[in-house]
CSV table of C-alpha atoms in Angstrom, one decimal:
chain,number,residue,atom,x,y,z
T,1,MET,CA,0.0,0.0,0.0
T,2,ALA,CA,2.8,2.3,0.8
T,3,GLY,CA,4.4,1.5,-2.5
T,4,SER,CA,1.4,2.9,-4.4
T,5,ILE,CA,2.0,6.5,-3.1
T,6,PRO,CA,4.6,7.6,-5.7
T,7,GLY,CA,2.2,6.6,-8.5
T,8,SER,CA,-0.6,8.5,-6.9
T,9,ALA,CA,1.6,11.6,-6.5
T,10,GLN,CA,2.6,11.4,-10.2
T,11,ALA,CA,-1.0,11.2,-11.2
T,12,GLY,CA,-1.8,14.2,-9.1
T,13,GLU,CA,1.0,16.2,-10.6
T,14,ALA,CA,-0.3,15.3,-14.1
T,15,THR,CA,-3.8,16.4,-13.2
T,16,LEU,CA,-2.5,19.6,-11.7
T,17,ALA,CA,-0.6,20.5,-14.8
T,18,LYS,CA,-3.6,19.7,-17.0
T,19,ALA,CA,-5.8,21.9,-14.7
T,20,LEU,CA,-3.3,24.8,-14.9
T,21,LEU,CA,-3.3,24.6,-18.7
T,22,GLY,CA,-7.0,25.3,-18.7
T,23,ARG,CA,-6.6,28.5,-16.6
T,24,PRO,CA,-5.8,31.5,-18.8
T,25,GLU,CA,-4.6,33.6,-15.8
T,26,ALA,CA,-2.3,30.8,-14.7
T,27,LEU,CA,-0.8,30.6,-18.2
T,28,LEU,CA,-0.3,34.4,-18.3
T,29,GLY,CA,1.3,34.4,-14.9
T,30,ALA,CA,3.5,31.5,-15.7
T,31,ALA,CA,4.6,33.0,-19.0
T,32,ILE,CA,5.5,36.4,-17.4
T,33,LEU,CA,7.3,34.6,-14.6
T,34,LEU,CA,9.2,32.3,-16.9
T,35,ALA,CA,10.3,35.3,-19.1
T,36,LEU,CA,11.6,37.1,-16.0
T,37,ILE,CA,13.4,34.0,-14.8
T,38,LEU,CA,15.0,33.6,-18.2
T,39,VAL,CA,16.1,37.2,-18.2
T,40,ALA,CA,17.5,36.8,-14.7
T,41,VAL,CA,19.4,33.6,-15.7
T,42,PHE,CA,20.9,35.0,-18.9
T,43,ALA,CA,21.4,38.5,-17.7
T,44,PRO,CA,25.2,38.4,-18.3
T,45,LEU,CA,24.5,37.4,-22.0
T,46,ILE,CA,21.7,39.8,-22.6
T,47,ALA,CA,23.5,42.8,-21.0
T,48,PRO,CA,27.2,41.9,-20.9
T,49,GLY,CA,29.7,44.0,-19.1
T,50,ASP,CA,29.4,46.1,-16.0
T,51,PRO,CA,25.8,47.4,-15.7
T,52,LEU,CA,27.1,50.2,-13.5
T,53,ALA,CA,29.6,51.5,-16.1
T,54,ILE,CA,29.0,54.9,-17.7
T,55,ALA,CA,27.2,54.3,-21.0
T,56,GLY,CA,26.3,57.8,-22.2
T,57,ALA,CA,25.3,61.2,-21.1
T,58,PRO,CA,23.2,61.5,-17.9
T,59,LEU,CA,19.4,61.4,-18.0
T,60,ILE,CA,18.9,60.4,-21.7
T,61,PRO,CA,15.1,59.8,-22.0
T,62,PRO,CA,13.8,56.4,-23.0
T,63,PHE,CA,13.4,55.5,-26.7
T,64,THR,CA,15.5,58.4,-27.9
T,65,ASP,CA,18.8,56.6,-28.4
T,66,PRO,CA,18.8,53.2,-30.2
T,67,ALA,CA,21.9,52.2,-28.3
T,68,LEU,CA,20.2,53.0,-25.0
T,69,PRO,CA,16.6,51.9,-25.4
T,70,LEU,CA,15.5,52.8,-21.9
T,71,GLY,CA,17.8,55.8,-21.5
T,72,THR,CA,20.3,56.5,-18.7
T,73,ASP,CA,20.2,57.4,-15.1
T,74,ARG,CA,21.6,60.6,-13.5
T,75,LEU,CA,25.2,59.2,-13.7
T,76,GLY,CA,24.8,58.1,-17.4
T,77,ARG,CA,24.4,54.3,-16.7
T,78,ASP,CA,22.4,52.2,-19.0
T,79,LEU,CA,18.9,51.8,-17.4
T,80,LEU,CA,18.1,48.6,-19.4
T,81,ALA,CA,21.3,46.9,-18.2
T,82,GLU,CA,20.5,47.9,-14.6
T,83,LEU,CA,16.9,46.6,-15.0
T,84,ILE,CA,18.0,43.2,-16.4
T,85,HIS,CA,20.6,42.7,-13.7
T,86,GLY,CA,18.1,43.9,-11.1
T,87,ALA,CA,15.8,41.2,-12.2
T,88,ARG,CA,18.5,38.6,-11.4
T,89,THR,CA,18.7,40.0,-7.8
T,90,SER,CA,14.9,40.2,-7.3
T,91,ILE,CA,14.1,36.7,-8.8
T,92,SER,CA,17.0,35.0,-7.0
T,93,VAL,CA,16.0,36.5,-3.6
T,94,GLY,CA,12.3,35.7,-4.1
T,95,LEU,CA,12.9,32.1,-5.1
T,96,SER,CA,15.6,31.5,-2.5
T,97,ALA,CA,13.5,33.0,0.3
T,98,ALA,CA,10.5,30.9,-0.7
T,99,LEU,CA,12.6,27.7,-0.9
T,100,VAL,CA,14.1,28.3,2.6
T,101,ALA,CA,10.7,29.2,4.0
T,102,VAL,CA,9.0,26.1,2.5
T,103,VAL,CA,11.7,23.7,3.6
T,104,LEU,CA,11.8,25.1,7.1
T,105,GLY,CA,8.0,25.4,7.4
T,106,MET,CA,7.3,21.9,6.1
T,107,SER,CA,10.0,20.3,8.3
T,108,VAL,CA,8.6,21.9,11.4
T,109,GLY,CA,4.9,21.4,10.4
T,110,THR,CA,5.5,17.7,9.5
T,111,ALA,CA,7.4,17.0,12.7
T,112,ALA,CA,4.7,18.8,14.8
T,113,GLY,CA,1.8,17.0,13.1
T,114,PHE,CA,3.3,13.6,13.2
T,115,ALA,CA,4.8,13.7,16.7
T,116,GLY,CA,1.9,15.2,18.5
T,117,GLY,CA,1.8,15.8,22.2
T,118,LEU,CA,4.4,18.0,23.9
T,119,THR,CA,6.6,18.2,20.7
T,120,GLU,CA,3.7,19.5,18.7
T,121,ALA,CA,2.7,22.0,21.4
T,122,MET,CA,6.3,23.4,21.6
T,123,LEU,CA,6.8,23.6,17.9
T,124,MET,CA,3.4,25.3,17.3
T,125,ARG,CA,4.1,27.8,20.1
T,126,LEU,CA,7.3,28.6,18.2
T,127,VAL,CA,5.3,29.1,15.1
T,128,ASP,CA,2.9,31.5,17.0
T,129,ALA,CA,5.9,33.5,18.3
T,130,PHE,CA,7.1,34.2,14.8
T,131,GLN,CA,3.7,34.7,13.4
T,132,ILE,CA,2.7,37.6,15.7
T,133,VAL,CA,5.6,39.7,14.4
T,134,PRO,CA,4.9,41.3,11.0
T,135,GLY,CA,7.2,39.8,8.4
T,136,PHE,CA,8.6,43.1,7.1
T,137,LEU,CA,9.4,44.4,10.6
T,138,LEU,CA,11.2,41.1,11.4
T,139,ALA,CA,13.2,41.4,8.2
T,140,LEU,CA,13.9,45.0,8.9
T,141,ALA,CA,15.2,44.3,12.4
T,142,PHE,CA,17.2,41.3,11.3
T,143,VAL,CA,18.9,43.0,8.4
T,144,SER,CA,19.6,46.1,10.5
T,145,ALA,CA,21.3,43.9,13.2
T,146,ALA,CA,23.1,41.4,10.9
T,147,GLY,CA,24.1,43.8,8.1
T,148,PRO,CA,22.9,44.1,4.5
T,149,SER,CA,23.8,41.2,2.1
T,150,LEU,CA,21.8,39.0,-0.2
T,151,GLY,CA,22.2,36.0,2.1
T,152,ILE,CA,21.0,37.9,5.1
T,153,VAL,CA,18.1,39.4,3.2
T,154,VAL,CA,17.0,35.9,2.1
T,155,LEU,CA,17.2,34.5,5.6
T,156,ALA,CA,15.4,37.6,7.0
T,157,ILE,CA,12.5,37.2,4.6
T,158,ALA,CA,12.3,33.5,5.1
T,159,LEU,CA,12.1,33.9,8.9
T,160,GLY,CA,9.0,36.0,8.4
T,161,ALA,CA,7.4,33.6,5.9
T,162,TRP,CA,7.9,30.0,7.1
T,163,THR,CA,5.0,30.0,9.5
T,164,GLY,CA,2.3,29.7,6.8
T,165,PRO,CA,3.9,26.5,5.2
T,166,ALA,CA,4.4,25.1,8.7
T,167,ARG,CA,0.7,25.4,9.6
T,168,LEU,CA,-0.4,24.0,6.2
T,169,ALA,CA,1.9,21.1,6.5
T,170,ARG,CA,0.8,20.3,10.1
T,171,ALA,CA,-2.9,20.4,9.1
T,172,ARG,CA,-2.2,18.0,6.2
T,173,VAL,CA,-0.1,15.7,8.3
T,174,LEU,CA,-2.8,15.5,11.0
T,175,SER,CA,-5.3,14.3,8.4
T,176,LEU,CA,-2.9,11.7,7.0
T,177,ARG,CA,-1.1,10.2,10.0
T,178,GLU,CA,-4.0,7.8,10.9
T,179,THR,CA,-4.6,6.5,7.4
T,180,ASP,CA,-4.1,2.9,6.3
T,181,PHE,CA,-0.8,3.4,4.4
T,182,VAL,CA,0.8,4.9,7.6
T,183,ALA,CA,-0.4,2.0,9.6
T,184,ALA,CA,1.0,-0.4,7.0
T,185,ALA,CA,4.4,1.5,7.1
T,186,ARG,CA,4.5,1.0,10.8
T,187,VAL,CA,3.8,-2.7,10.5
T,188,MET,CA,6.7,-2.9,7.9
T,189,GLY,CA,9.0,-1.5,10.6
T,190,MET,CA,9.6,2.0,9.2
T,191,SER,CA,10.9,4.5,11.7
T,192,PRO,CA,8.6,7.5,12.6
T,193,ALA,CA,11.0,9.9,10.9
T,194,GLU,CA,11.0,7.9,7.7
T,195,ILE,CA,7.2,7.6,7.7
T,196,ALA,CA,6.8,11.4,8.3
T,197,PHE,CA,9.3,12.7,5.8
T,198,ARG,CA,9.3,10.0,3.1
T,199,GLN,CA,5.6,8.9,3.1
T,200,ILE,CA,3.5,11.8,4.5
T,201,LEU,CA,5.5,14.9,3.6
T,202,PRO,CA,5.2,14.5,-0.2
T,203,LEU,CA,1.5,14.3,0.1
T,204,ALA,CA,1.5,17.5,2.2
T,205,LEU,CA,3.4,19.4,-0.5
T,206,PRO,CA,0.7,20.5,-3.0
T,207,PRO,CA,-1.1,22.9,-0.7
T,208,VAL,CA,2.2,24.4,0.4
T,209,LEU,CA,3.3,25.0,-3.2
T,210,ALA,CA,0.3,27.3,-3.7
T,211,VAL,CA,1.5,29.4,-0.8
T,212,ALA,CA,5.0,29.3,-2.1
T,213,SER,CA,4.1,31.6,-5.0
T,214,VAL,CA,2.6,34.1,-2.6
T,215,ILE,CA,5.9,33.9,-0.6
T,216,VAL,CA,7.9,34.6,-3.8
T,217,ALA,CA,5.8,37.7,-4.5
T,218,ALA,CA,6.0,38.9,-0.9
T,219,ALA,CA,9.8,38.3,-0.8
T,220,VAL,CA,10.3,40.3,-4.0
T,221,LEU,CA,8.4,43.2,-2.5
T,222,THR,CA,10.2,43.0,0.8
T,223,GLU,CA,13.6,42.9,-0.8
T,224,ALA,CA,12.6,46.0,-2.9
T,225,ALA,CA,11.4,47.8,0.2
T,226,LEU,CA,14.6,47.0,2.1
T,227,SER,CA,16.7,48.2,-0.8
T,228,PHE,CA,14.5,51.3,-1.1
T,229,LEU,CA,15.4,52.1,2.6
T,230,GLY,CA,19.1,51.5,1.9
T,231,LEU,CA,19.2,48.1,3.7
T,232,GLY,CA,19.8,46.0,0.6
T,233,ASP,CA,23.1,44.6,-0.6
T,234,PRO,CA,25.2,47.6,-1.6
T,235,ASN,CA,27.1,45.4,-4.1
T,236,ALA,CA,24.0,44.2,-6.0
T,237,ILE,CA,21.7,46.1,-8.4
T,238,THR,CA,18.1,45.9,-7.2
T,239,TRP,CA,14.8,47.4,-8.4
T,240,GLY,CA,14.2,48.9,-5.0
T,241,ALA,CA,17.5,50.8,-5.1
T,242,MET,CA,16.7,52.0,-8.6
T,243,ILE,CA,13.3,53.3,-7.5
T,244,ALA,CA,15.0,55.0,-4.5
T,245,GLU,CA,17.6,56.6,-6.7
T,246,GLY,CA,15.1,57.9,-9.1
T,247,ARG,CA,12.8,59.6,-6.5
T,248,ASN,CA,15.0,62.7,-6.5
T,249,GLN,CA,14.2,63.2,-10.2
T,250,LEU,CA,10.6,62.4,-10.1
T,251,ARG,CA,9.6,65.6,-11.8
T,252,SER,CA,12.3,65.8,-14.4
T,253,ALA,CA,13.0,62.1,-15.1
T,254,SER,CA,10.2,60.1,-13.6
T,255,TYR,CA,11.0,57.1,-15.8
T,256,LEU,CA,13.9,56.3,-13.4
T,257,SER,CA,11.4,55.1,-10.8
T,258,ILE,CA,8.5,54.2,-13.1
T,259,ILE,CA,10.4,51.6,-15.2
T,260,PRO,CA,11.7,49.5,-12.3
T,261,GLY,CA,8.4,50.0,-10.6
T,262,ILE,CA,6.6,48.4,-13.6
T,263,ALA,CA,9.0,45.5,-13.5
T,264,LEU,CA,8.3,45.0,-9.9
T,265,VAL,CA,4.5,45.1,-10.5
T,266,LEU,CA,4.7,42.6,-13.3
T,267,THR,CA,6.7,40.2,-11.1
T,268,VAL,CA,4.2,40.4,-8.3
T,269,ILE,CA,1.2,40.1,-10.5
T,270,SER,CA,2.5,37.1,-12.4
T,271,THR,CA,3.3,35.2,-9.2
T,272,TYR,CA,-0.1,36.2,-7.7
T,273,LEU,CA,-2.0,34.9,-10.8
T,274,LEU,CA,-0.2,31.6,-10.7
T,275,GLY,CA,-0.6,31.3,-7.0
T,276,GLU,CA,-4.3,32.1,-7.1
T,277,ALA,CA,-4.9,29.5,-9.8
T,278,LEU,CA,-3.0,26.8,-7.8
T,279,THR,CA,-5.0,27.7,-4.7
T,280,ASP,CA,-8.3,27.4,-6.5
T,281,ILE,CA,-7.4,24.1,-8.2
T,282,LEU,CA,-6.2,22.5,-5.0
T,283,SER,CA,-9.1,23.9,-2.9
T,284,GLY,CA,-11.5,22.4,-5.5
T,285,ARG,CA,-9.8,19.0,-5.2
T,286,ARG,CA,-10.0,19.1,-1.4
T,287,ASN,CA,-13.7,20.1,-1.5
T,288,ARG,CA,-14.5,17.2,-3.9
């Protein structure tokens, strides 16, 4: 019985993919997000060289110079090159923070749900302690104390986002731990940790994946907000820092803030559309 679980998971993944193909908003969100990821991955090829190098005269407006399609900033740097390399920072921070939050949350939630008793109570009180602190304030305090760097920013965002996956994983594990395949695994002599993390955890993953897309969007926004406040990695180009730098020229060169702002909005909307579609599909399955 336990051996049939992988086949069921594969069938569920195929059904999920088919359902997503039937949702136009999911396809739109996935297409935009995939394009942004490709831009981030191939940024050194699309915009080779140093994106912070002087490329022309300061404050060239967009679409006036074929060599500089989006113009230049106040120092004469290519805005398109900065935007492309900024995508690399935003996407990497968003995906990394979501990965850390999901792994940490699912590990804690699975352990709490399967162990029960005092272990569950202690772990869930830890979840409550983190959940009562707003995620942005926690990230702000953590980065201020530890110093700005991409690794610290990722960890700070993940610390404010792992509680959601933890609660979802615990709820799913509670509904699965008394099922027949878990009892069969116990009879076969599998250890509790092996049952929890090899048999139950994969079945608790789909609901958490829907939340992961929301975590990515929130992480991108949080990183942009931290960079806007001057708490981002000073050695990395970020959309938040670009928006902050352009705020002093809002009247004379508003495009300096508008262009990275549009990129930020597209990233958040694409992840939101994909996440909403995943949530609706998975909720419909659970209801059925």
